[in-house]
PDB file of C-alpha atoms in Angstrom:
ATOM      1  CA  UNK A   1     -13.013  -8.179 -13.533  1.00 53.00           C
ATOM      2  CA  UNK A   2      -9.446  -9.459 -12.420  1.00 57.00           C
ATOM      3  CA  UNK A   3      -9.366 -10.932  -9.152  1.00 65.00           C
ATOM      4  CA  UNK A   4      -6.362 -10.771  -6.876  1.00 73.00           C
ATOM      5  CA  UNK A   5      -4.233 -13.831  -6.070  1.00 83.00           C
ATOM      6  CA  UNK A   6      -5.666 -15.705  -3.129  1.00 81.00           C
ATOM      7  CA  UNK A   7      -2.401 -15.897  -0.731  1.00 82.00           C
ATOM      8  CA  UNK A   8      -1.966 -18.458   2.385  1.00 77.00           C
ATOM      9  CA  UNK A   9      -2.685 -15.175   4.350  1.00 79.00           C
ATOM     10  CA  UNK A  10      -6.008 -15.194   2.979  1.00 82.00           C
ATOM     11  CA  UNK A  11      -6.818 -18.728   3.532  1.00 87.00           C
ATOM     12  CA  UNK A  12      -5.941 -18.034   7.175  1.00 83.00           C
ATOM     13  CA  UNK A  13      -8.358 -15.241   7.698  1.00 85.00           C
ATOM     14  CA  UNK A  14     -10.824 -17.661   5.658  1.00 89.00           C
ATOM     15  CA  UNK A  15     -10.275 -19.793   8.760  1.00 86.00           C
ATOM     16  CA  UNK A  16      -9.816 -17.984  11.188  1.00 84.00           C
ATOM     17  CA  UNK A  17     -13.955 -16.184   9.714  1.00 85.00           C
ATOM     18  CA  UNK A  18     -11.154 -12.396   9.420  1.00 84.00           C
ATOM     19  CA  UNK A  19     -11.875 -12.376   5.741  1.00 85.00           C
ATOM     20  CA  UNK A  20     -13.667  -9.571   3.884  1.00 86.00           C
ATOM     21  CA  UNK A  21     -17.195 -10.907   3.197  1.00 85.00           C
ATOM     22  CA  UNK A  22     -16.731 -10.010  -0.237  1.00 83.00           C
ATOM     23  CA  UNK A  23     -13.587 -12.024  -0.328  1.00 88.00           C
ATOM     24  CA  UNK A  24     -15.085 -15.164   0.710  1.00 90.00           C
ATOM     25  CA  UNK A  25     -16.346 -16.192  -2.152  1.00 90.00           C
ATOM     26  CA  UNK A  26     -13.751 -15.851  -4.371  1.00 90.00           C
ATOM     27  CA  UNK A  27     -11.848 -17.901  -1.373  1.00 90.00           C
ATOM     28  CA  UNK A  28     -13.939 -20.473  -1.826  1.00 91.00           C
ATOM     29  CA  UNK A  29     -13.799 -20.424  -5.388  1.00 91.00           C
ATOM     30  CA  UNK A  30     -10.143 -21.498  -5.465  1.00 90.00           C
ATOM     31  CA  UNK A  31     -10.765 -24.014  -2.949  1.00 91.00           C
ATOM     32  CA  UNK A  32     -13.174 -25.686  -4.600  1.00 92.00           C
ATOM     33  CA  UNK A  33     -10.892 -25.533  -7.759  1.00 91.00           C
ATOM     34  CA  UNK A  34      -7.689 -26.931  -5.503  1.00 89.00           C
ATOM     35  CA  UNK A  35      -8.297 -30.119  -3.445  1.00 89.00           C
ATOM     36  CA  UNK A  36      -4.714 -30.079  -2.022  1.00 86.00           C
ATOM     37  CA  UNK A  37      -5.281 -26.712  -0.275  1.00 88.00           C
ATOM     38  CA  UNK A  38      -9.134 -27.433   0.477  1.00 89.00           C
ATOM     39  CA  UNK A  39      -6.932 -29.750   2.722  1.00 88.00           C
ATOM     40  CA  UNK A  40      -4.995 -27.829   4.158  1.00 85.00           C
ATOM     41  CA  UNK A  41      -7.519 -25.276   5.356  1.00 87.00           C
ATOM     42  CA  UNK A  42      -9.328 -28.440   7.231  1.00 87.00           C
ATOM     43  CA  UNK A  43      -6.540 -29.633   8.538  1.00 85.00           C
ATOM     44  CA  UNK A  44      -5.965 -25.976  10.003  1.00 82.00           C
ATOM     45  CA  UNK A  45      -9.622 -26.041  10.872  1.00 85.00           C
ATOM     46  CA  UNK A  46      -8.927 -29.459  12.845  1.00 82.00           C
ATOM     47  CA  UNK A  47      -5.805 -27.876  14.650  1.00 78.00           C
ATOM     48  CA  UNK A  48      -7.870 -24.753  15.834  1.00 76.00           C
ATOM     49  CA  UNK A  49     -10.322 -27.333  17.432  1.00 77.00           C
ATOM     50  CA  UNK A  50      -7.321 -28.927  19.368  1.00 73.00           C
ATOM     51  CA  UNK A  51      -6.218 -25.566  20.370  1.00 70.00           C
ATOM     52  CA  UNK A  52      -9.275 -24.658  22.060  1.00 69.00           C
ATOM     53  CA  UNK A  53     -10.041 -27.872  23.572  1.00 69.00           C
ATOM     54  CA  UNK A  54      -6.402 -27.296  25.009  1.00 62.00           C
ATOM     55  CA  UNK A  55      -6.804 -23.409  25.834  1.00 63.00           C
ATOM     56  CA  UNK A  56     -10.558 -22.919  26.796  1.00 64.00           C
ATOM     57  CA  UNK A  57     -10.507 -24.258  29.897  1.00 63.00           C
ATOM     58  CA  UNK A  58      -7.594 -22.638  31.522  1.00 60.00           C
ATOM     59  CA  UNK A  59      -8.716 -19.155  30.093  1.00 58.00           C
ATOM     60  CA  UNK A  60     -10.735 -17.832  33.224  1.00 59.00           C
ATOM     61  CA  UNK A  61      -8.115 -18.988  35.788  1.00 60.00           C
ATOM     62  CA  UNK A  62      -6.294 -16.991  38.065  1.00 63.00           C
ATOM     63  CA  UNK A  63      -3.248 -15.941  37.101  1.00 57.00           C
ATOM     64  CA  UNK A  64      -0.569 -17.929  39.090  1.00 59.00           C
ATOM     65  CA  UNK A  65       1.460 -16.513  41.594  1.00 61.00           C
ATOM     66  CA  UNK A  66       4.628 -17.076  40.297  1.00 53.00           C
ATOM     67  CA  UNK A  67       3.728 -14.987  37.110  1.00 53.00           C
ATOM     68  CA  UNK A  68       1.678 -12.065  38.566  1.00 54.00           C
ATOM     69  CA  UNK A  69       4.920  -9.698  38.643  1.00 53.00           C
ATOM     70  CA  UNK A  70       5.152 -10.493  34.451  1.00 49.00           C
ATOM     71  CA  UNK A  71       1.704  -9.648  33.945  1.00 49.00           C
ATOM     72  CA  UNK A  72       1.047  -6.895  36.143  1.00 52.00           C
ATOM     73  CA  UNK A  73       3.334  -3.725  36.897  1.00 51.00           C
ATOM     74  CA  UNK A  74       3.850  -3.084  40.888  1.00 48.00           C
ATOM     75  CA  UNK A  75       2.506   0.092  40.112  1.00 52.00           C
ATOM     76  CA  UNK A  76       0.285   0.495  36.709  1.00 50.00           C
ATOM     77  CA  UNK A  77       1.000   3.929  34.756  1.00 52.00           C
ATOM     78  CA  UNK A  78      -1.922   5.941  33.825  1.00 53.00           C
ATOM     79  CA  UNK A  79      -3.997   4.548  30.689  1.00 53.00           C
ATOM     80  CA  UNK A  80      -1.472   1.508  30.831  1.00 49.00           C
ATOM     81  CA  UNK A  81      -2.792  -1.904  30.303  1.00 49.00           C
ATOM     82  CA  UNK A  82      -2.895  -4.782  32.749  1.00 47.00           C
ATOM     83  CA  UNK A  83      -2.852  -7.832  31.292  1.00 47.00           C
ATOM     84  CA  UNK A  84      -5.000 -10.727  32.655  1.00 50.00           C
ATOM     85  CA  UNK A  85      -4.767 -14.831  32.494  1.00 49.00           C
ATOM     86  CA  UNK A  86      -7.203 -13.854  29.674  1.00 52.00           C
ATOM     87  CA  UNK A  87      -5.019 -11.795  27.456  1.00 50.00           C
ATOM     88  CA  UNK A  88      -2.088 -14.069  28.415  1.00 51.00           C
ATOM     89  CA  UNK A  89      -4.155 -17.429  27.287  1.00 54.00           C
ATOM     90  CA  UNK A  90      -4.706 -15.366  24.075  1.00 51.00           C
ATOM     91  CA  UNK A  91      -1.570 -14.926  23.567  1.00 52.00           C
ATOM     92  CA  UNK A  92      -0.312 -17.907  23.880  1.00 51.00           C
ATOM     93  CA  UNK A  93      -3.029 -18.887  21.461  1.00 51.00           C
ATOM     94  CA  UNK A  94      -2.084 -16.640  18.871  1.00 44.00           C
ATOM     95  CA  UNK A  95       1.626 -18.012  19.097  1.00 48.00           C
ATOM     96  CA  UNK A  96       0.067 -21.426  18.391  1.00 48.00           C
ATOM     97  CA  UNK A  97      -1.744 -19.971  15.404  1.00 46.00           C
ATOM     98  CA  UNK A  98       0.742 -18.504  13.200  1.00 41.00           C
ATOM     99  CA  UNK A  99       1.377 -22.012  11.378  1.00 40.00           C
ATOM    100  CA  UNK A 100       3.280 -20.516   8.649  1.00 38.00           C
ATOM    101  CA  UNK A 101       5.862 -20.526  10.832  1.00 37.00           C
ATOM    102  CA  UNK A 102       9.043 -22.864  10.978  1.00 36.00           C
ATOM    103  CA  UNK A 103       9.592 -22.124  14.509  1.00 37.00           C
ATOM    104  CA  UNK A 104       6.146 -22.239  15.586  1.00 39.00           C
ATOM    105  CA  UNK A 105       5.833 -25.891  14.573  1.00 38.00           C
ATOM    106  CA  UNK A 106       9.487 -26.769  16.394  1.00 41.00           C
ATOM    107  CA  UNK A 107       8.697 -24.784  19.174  1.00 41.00           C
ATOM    108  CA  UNK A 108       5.098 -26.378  19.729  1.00 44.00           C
ATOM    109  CA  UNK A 109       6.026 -29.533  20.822  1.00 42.00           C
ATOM    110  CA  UNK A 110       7.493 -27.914  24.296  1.00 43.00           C
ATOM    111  CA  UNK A 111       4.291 -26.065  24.871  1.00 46.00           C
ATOM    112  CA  UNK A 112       1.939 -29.053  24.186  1.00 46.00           C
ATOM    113  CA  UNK A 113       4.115 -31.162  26.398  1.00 44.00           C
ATOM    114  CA  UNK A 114       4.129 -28.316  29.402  1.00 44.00           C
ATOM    115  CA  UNK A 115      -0.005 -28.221  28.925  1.00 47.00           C
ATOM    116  CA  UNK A 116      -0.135 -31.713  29.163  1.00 46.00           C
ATOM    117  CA  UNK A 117       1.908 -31.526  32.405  1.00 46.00           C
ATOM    118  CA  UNK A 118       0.239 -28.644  33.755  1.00 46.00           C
ATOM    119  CA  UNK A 119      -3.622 -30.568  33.437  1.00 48.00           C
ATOM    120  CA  UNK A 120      -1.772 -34.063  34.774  1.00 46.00           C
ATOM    121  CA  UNK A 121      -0.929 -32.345  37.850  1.00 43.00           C
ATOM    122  CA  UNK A 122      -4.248 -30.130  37.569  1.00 44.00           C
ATOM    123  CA  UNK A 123      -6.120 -33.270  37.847  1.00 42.00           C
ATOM    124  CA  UNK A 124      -4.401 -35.416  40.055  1.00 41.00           C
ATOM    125  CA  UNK A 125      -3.606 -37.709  37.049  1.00 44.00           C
ATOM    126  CA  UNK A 126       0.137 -39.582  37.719  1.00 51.00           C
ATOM    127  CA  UNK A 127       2.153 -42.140  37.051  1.00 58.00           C
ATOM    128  CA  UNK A 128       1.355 -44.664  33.864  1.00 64.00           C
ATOM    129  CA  UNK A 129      -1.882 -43.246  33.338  1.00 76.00           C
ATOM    130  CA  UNK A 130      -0.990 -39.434  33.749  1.00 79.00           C
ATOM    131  CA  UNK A 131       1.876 -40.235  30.996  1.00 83.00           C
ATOM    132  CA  UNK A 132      -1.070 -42.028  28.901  1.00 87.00           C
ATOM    133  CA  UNK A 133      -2.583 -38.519  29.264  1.00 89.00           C
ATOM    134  CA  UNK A 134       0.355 -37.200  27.625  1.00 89.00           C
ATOM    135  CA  UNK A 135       0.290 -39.470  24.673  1.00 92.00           C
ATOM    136  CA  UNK A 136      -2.957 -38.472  23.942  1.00 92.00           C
ATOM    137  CA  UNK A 137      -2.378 -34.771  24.178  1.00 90.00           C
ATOM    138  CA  UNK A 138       0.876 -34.853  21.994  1.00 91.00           C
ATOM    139  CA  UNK A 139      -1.641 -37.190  19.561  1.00 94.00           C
ATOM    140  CA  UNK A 140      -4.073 -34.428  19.505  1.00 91.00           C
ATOM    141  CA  UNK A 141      -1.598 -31.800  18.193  1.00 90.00           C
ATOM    142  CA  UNK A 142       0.707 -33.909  15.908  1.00 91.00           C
ATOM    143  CA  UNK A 143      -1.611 -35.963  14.350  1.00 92.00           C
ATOM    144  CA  UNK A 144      -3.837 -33.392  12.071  1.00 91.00           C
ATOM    145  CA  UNK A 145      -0.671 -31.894  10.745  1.00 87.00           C
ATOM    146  CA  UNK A 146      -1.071 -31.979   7.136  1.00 83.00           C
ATOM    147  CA  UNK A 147       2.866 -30.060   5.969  1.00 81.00           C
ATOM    148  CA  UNK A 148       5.584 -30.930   8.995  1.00 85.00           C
ATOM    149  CA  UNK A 149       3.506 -34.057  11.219  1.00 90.00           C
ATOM    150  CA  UNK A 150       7.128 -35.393  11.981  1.00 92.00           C
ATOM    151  CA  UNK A 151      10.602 -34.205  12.258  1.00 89.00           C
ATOM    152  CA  UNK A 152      12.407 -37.043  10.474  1.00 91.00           C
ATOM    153  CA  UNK A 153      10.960 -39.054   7.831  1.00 93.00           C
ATOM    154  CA  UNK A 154      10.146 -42.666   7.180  1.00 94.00           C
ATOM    155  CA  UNK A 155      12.432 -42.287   4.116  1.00 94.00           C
ATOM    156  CA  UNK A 156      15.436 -41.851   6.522  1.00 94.00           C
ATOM    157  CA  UNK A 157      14.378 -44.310   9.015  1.00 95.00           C
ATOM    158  CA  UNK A 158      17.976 -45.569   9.531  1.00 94.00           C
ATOM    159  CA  UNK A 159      18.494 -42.169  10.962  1.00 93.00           C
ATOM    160  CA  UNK A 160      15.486 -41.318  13.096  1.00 93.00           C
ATOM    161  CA  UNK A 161      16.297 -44.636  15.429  1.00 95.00           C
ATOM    162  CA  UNK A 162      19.751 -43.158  15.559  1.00 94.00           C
ATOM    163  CA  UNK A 163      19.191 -40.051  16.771  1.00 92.00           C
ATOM    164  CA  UNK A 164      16.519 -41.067  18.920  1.00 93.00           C
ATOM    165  CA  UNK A 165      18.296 -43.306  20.304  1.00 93.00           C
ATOM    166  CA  UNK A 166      21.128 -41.100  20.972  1.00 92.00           C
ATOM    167  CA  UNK A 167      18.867 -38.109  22.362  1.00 89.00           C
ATOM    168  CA  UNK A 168      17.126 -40.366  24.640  1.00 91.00           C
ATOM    169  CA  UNK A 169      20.109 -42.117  26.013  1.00 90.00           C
ATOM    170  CA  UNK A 170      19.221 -45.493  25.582  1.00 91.00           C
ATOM    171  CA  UNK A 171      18.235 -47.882  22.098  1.00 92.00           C
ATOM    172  CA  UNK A 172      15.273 -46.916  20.495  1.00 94.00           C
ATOM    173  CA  UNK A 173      13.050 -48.952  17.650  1.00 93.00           C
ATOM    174  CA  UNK A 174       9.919 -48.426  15.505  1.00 96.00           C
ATOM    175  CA  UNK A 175       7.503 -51.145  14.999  1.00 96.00           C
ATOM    176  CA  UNK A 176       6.954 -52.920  11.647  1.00 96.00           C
ATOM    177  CA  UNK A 177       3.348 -52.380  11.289  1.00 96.00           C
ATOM    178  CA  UNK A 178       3.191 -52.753   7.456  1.00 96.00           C
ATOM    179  CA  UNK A 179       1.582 -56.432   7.652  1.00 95.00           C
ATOM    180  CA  UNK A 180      -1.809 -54.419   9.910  1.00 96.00           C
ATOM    181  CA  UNK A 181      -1.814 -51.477   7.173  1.00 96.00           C
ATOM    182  CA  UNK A 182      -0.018 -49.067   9.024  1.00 97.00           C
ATOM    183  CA  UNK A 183       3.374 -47.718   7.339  1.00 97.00           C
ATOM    184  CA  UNK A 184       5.569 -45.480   9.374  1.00 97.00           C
ATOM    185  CA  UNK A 185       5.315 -41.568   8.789  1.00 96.00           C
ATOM    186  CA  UNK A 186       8.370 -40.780  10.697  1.00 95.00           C
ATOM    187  CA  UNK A 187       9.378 -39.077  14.329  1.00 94.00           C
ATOM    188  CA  UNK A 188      10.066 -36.411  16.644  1.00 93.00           C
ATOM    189  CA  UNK A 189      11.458 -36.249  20.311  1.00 91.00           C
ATOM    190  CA  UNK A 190       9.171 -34.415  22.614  1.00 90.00           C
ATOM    191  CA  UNK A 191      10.153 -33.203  25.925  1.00 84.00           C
ATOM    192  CA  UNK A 192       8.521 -35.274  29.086  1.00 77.00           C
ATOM    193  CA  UNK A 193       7.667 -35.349  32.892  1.00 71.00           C
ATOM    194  CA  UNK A 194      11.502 -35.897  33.577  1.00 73.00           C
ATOM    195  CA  UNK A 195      13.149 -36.509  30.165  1.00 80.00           C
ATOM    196  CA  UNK A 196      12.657 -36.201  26.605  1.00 88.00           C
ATOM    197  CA  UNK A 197       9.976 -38.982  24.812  1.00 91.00           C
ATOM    198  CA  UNK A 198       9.947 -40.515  20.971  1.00 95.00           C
ATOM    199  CA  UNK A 199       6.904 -40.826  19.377  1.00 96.00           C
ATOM    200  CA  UNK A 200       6.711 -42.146  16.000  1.00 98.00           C
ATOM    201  CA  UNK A 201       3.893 -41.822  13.808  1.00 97.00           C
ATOM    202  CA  UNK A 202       1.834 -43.993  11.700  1.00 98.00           C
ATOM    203  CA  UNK A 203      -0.569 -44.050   8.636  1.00 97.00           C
ATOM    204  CA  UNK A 204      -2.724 -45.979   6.812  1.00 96.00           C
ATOM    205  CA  UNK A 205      -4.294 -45.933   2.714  1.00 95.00           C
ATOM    206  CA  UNK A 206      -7.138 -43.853   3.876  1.00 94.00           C
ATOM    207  CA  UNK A 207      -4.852 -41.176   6.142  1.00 94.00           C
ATOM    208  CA  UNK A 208      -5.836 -42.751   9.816  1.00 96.00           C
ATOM    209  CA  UNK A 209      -2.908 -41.630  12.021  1.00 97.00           C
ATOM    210  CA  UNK A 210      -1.544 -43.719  15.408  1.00 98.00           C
ATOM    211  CA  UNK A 211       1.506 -42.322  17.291  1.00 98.00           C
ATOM    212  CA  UNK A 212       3.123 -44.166  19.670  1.00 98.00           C
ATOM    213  CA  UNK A 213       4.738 -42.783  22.323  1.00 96.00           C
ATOM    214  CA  UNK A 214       7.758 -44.232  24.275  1.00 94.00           C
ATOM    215  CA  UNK A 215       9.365 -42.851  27.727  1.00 89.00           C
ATOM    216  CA  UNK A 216      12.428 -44.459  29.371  1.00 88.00           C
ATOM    217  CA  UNK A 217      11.902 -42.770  32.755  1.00 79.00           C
ATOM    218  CA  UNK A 218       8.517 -45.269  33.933  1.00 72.00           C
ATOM    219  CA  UNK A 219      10.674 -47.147  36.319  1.00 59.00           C
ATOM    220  CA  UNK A 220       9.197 -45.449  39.100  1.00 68.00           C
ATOM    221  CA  UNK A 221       5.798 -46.927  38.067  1.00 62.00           C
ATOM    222  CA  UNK A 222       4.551 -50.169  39.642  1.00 63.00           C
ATOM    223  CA  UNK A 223       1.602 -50.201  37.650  1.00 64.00           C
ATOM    224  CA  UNK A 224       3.113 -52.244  34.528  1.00 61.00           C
ATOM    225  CA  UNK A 225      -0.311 -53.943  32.875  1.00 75.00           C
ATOM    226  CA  UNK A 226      -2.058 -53.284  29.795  1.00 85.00           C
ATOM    227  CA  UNK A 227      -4.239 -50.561  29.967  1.00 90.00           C
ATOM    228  CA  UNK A 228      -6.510 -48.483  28.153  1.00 93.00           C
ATOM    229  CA  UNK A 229      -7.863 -44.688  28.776  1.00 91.00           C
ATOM    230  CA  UNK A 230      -9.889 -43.023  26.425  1.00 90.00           C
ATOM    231  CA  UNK A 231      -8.991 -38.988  26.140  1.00 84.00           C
ATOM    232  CA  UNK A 232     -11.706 -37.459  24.258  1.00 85.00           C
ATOM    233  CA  UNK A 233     -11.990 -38.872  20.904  1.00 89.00           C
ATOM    234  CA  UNK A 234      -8.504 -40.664  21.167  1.00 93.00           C
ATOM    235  CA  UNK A 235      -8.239 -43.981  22.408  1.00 95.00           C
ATOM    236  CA  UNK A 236      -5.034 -45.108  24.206  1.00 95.00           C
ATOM    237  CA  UNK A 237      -3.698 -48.489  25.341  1.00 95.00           C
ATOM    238  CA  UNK A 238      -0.433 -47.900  27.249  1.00 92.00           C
ATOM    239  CA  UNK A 239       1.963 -50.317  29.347  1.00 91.00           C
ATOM    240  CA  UNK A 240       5.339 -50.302  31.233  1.00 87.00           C
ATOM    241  CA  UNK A 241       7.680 -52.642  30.573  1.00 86.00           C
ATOM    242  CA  UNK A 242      11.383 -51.908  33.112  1.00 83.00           C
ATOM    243  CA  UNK A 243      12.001 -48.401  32.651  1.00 84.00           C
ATOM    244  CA  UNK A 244       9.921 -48.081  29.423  1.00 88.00           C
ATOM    245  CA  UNK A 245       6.883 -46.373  28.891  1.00 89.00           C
ATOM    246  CA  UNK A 246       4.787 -47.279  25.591  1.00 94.00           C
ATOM    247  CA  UNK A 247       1.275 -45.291  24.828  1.00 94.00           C
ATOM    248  CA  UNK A 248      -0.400 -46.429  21.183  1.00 97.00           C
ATOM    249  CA  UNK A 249      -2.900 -43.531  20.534  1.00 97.00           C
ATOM    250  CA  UNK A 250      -5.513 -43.211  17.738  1.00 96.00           C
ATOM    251  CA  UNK A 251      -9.143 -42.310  16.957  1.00 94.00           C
ATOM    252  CA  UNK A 252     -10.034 -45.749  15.963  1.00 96.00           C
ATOM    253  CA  UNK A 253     -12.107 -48.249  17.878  1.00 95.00           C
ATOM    254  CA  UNK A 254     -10.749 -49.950  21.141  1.00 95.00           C
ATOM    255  CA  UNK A 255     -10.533 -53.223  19.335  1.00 95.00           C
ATOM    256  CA  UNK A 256      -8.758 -52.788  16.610  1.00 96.00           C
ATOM    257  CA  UNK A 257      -6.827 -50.504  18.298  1.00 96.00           C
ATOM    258  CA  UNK A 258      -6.105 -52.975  21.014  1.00 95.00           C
ATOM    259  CA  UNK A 259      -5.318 -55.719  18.056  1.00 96.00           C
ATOM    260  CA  UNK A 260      -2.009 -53.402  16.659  1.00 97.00           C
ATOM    261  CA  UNK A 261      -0.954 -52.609  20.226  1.00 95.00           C
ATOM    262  CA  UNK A 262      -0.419 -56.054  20.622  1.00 95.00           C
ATOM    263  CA  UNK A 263       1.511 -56.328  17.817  1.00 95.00           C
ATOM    264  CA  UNK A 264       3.325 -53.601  19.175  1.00 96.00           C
ATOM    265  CA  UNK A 265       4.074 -55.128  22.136  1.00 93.00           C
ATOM    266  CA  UNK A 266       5.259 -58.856  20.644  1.00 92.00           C
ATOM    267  CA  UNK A 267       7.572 -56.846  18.437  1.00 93.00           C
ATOM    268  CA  UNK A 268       9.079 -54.423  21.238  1.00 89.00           C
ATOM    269  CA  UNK A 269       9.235 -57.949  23.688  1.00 82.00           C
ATOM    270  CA  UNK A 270      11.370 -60.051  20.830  1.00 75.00           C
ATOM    271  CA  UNK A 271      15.004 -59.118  20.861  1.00 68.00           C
ATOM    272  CA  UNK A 272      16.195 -56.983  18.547  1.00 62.00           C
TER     273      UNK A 272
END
């Protein structure tokens, strides 16, 4: 019997547990006999776990004030829907899910940032440690990405400090880590509290990912020693340094991660 092509819409109703029980196992089948996208469905798998630790908990809140006249006609027609702070979390989450999409994975990067805003201020987190919060949040989501993890690659470095630079309005640089077994992935500007952010992103031989995360709008913060906050399974030492904001994130242990953030730091401290 001739079996159908298995498509990247299949594998994403393989993930998302939509497939056809009796298409599972073929599925499965051609994962087994292709490592590359066995990959790629568990790093989908890994995004869908960042989505709902970043959705779940907002899902049975009120809807806000400010967005009640969106979601809810003045006057509801017969039979017409009313949508909820349920159906609009879903939505949102459904946005987040169609990967396949080029605009999807620009556009993401403004929604993780406004989440990571929105459960700062929902937690009375601020200053260095609320943008610390940030780092790890915009960790979470970039991090796992298996096909577009940065927006400029390593291979045009020259470039990426450039236009970094340029976008953030003052002279950007990325770490040599090469010499602690970290080479540089690439980067992407991410928008922030008050301004846009770099955050350039690391890997090792074995595929362990650190971002770090840089802000030029900390001057406001007094609170300019090394510190560390652990956000879920990401560990982050952040500091302030002038107007400068620097978060190191990574699921890796506090010491080692506190050995490369002192790298980091020597490195950003020597003139360039």
């Amino acid at each position: 019997m001739k079996h159908e092509p298995v498509s990247e819409a299949d594998l994403h109703a393989y993930v998302d547990g939509q497939l056809p029980v009796a298409r599972v196992a073929e599925v499965e089948s051609y994962l087994q006999a292709n490592p590359a996208e066995q990959e790629k469905v568990s790093a989908w798998r890994k995004q869908n776990a960042g989505l709902h630790a970043l959705f779940d908990p907002i899902v049975d809140e009120p809807v806000p004030a400010r967005l009640s006249s969106i979601l809810r006609p003045a006057t509801p027609a017969a039979n017409q829907p009313v949508w909820g702070w349920r159906h609009l979390a879903a939505g949102i989450a459904i946005a987040f899910v169609s990967a396949s999409s080029g605009w999807w994975l620009h556009a993401r990067s403004d929604t993780s940032a406004v989440l990571a805003q929105a459960d700062v201020q929902k937690n009375g987190v601020h200053g260095a440690a609320g943008f610390a919060h940030q780092a790890a949040v915009a960790h979470l989501v970039y991090s796992p990405d298996v096909r577009r993890p940065v927006e400029v690659g390593a291979e045009q470095e020259e470039q990426l400090v450039a236009w970094l630079s340029k976008r953030m309005g003052s002279p950007m640089r990325a770490p040599k880590l090469g010499k602690l077994s970290y080479e540089l992935v690439g980067g992407r500007l991410l928008p922030g509290g008050t301004g846009p952010v770099a955050q350039f992103m690391y890997q090792d031989a074995t595929g362990q990912r650190l971002t770090l995360y840089v802000s030029n709008d900390q001057v406001q913060n007094k609170d300019t020693g090394f510190k560390f906050l652990q956000d879920g399974k990401v560990n982050v030492f952040y500091w302030v340094d002038g107007k400068f904001g620097y978060a190191l994130s990574g699921s890796i242990s506090k010491a080692e991660l506190a050995r490369i953030s002192n790298a980091v730091y020597e490195q950003l401290e020597k003139p360039s």
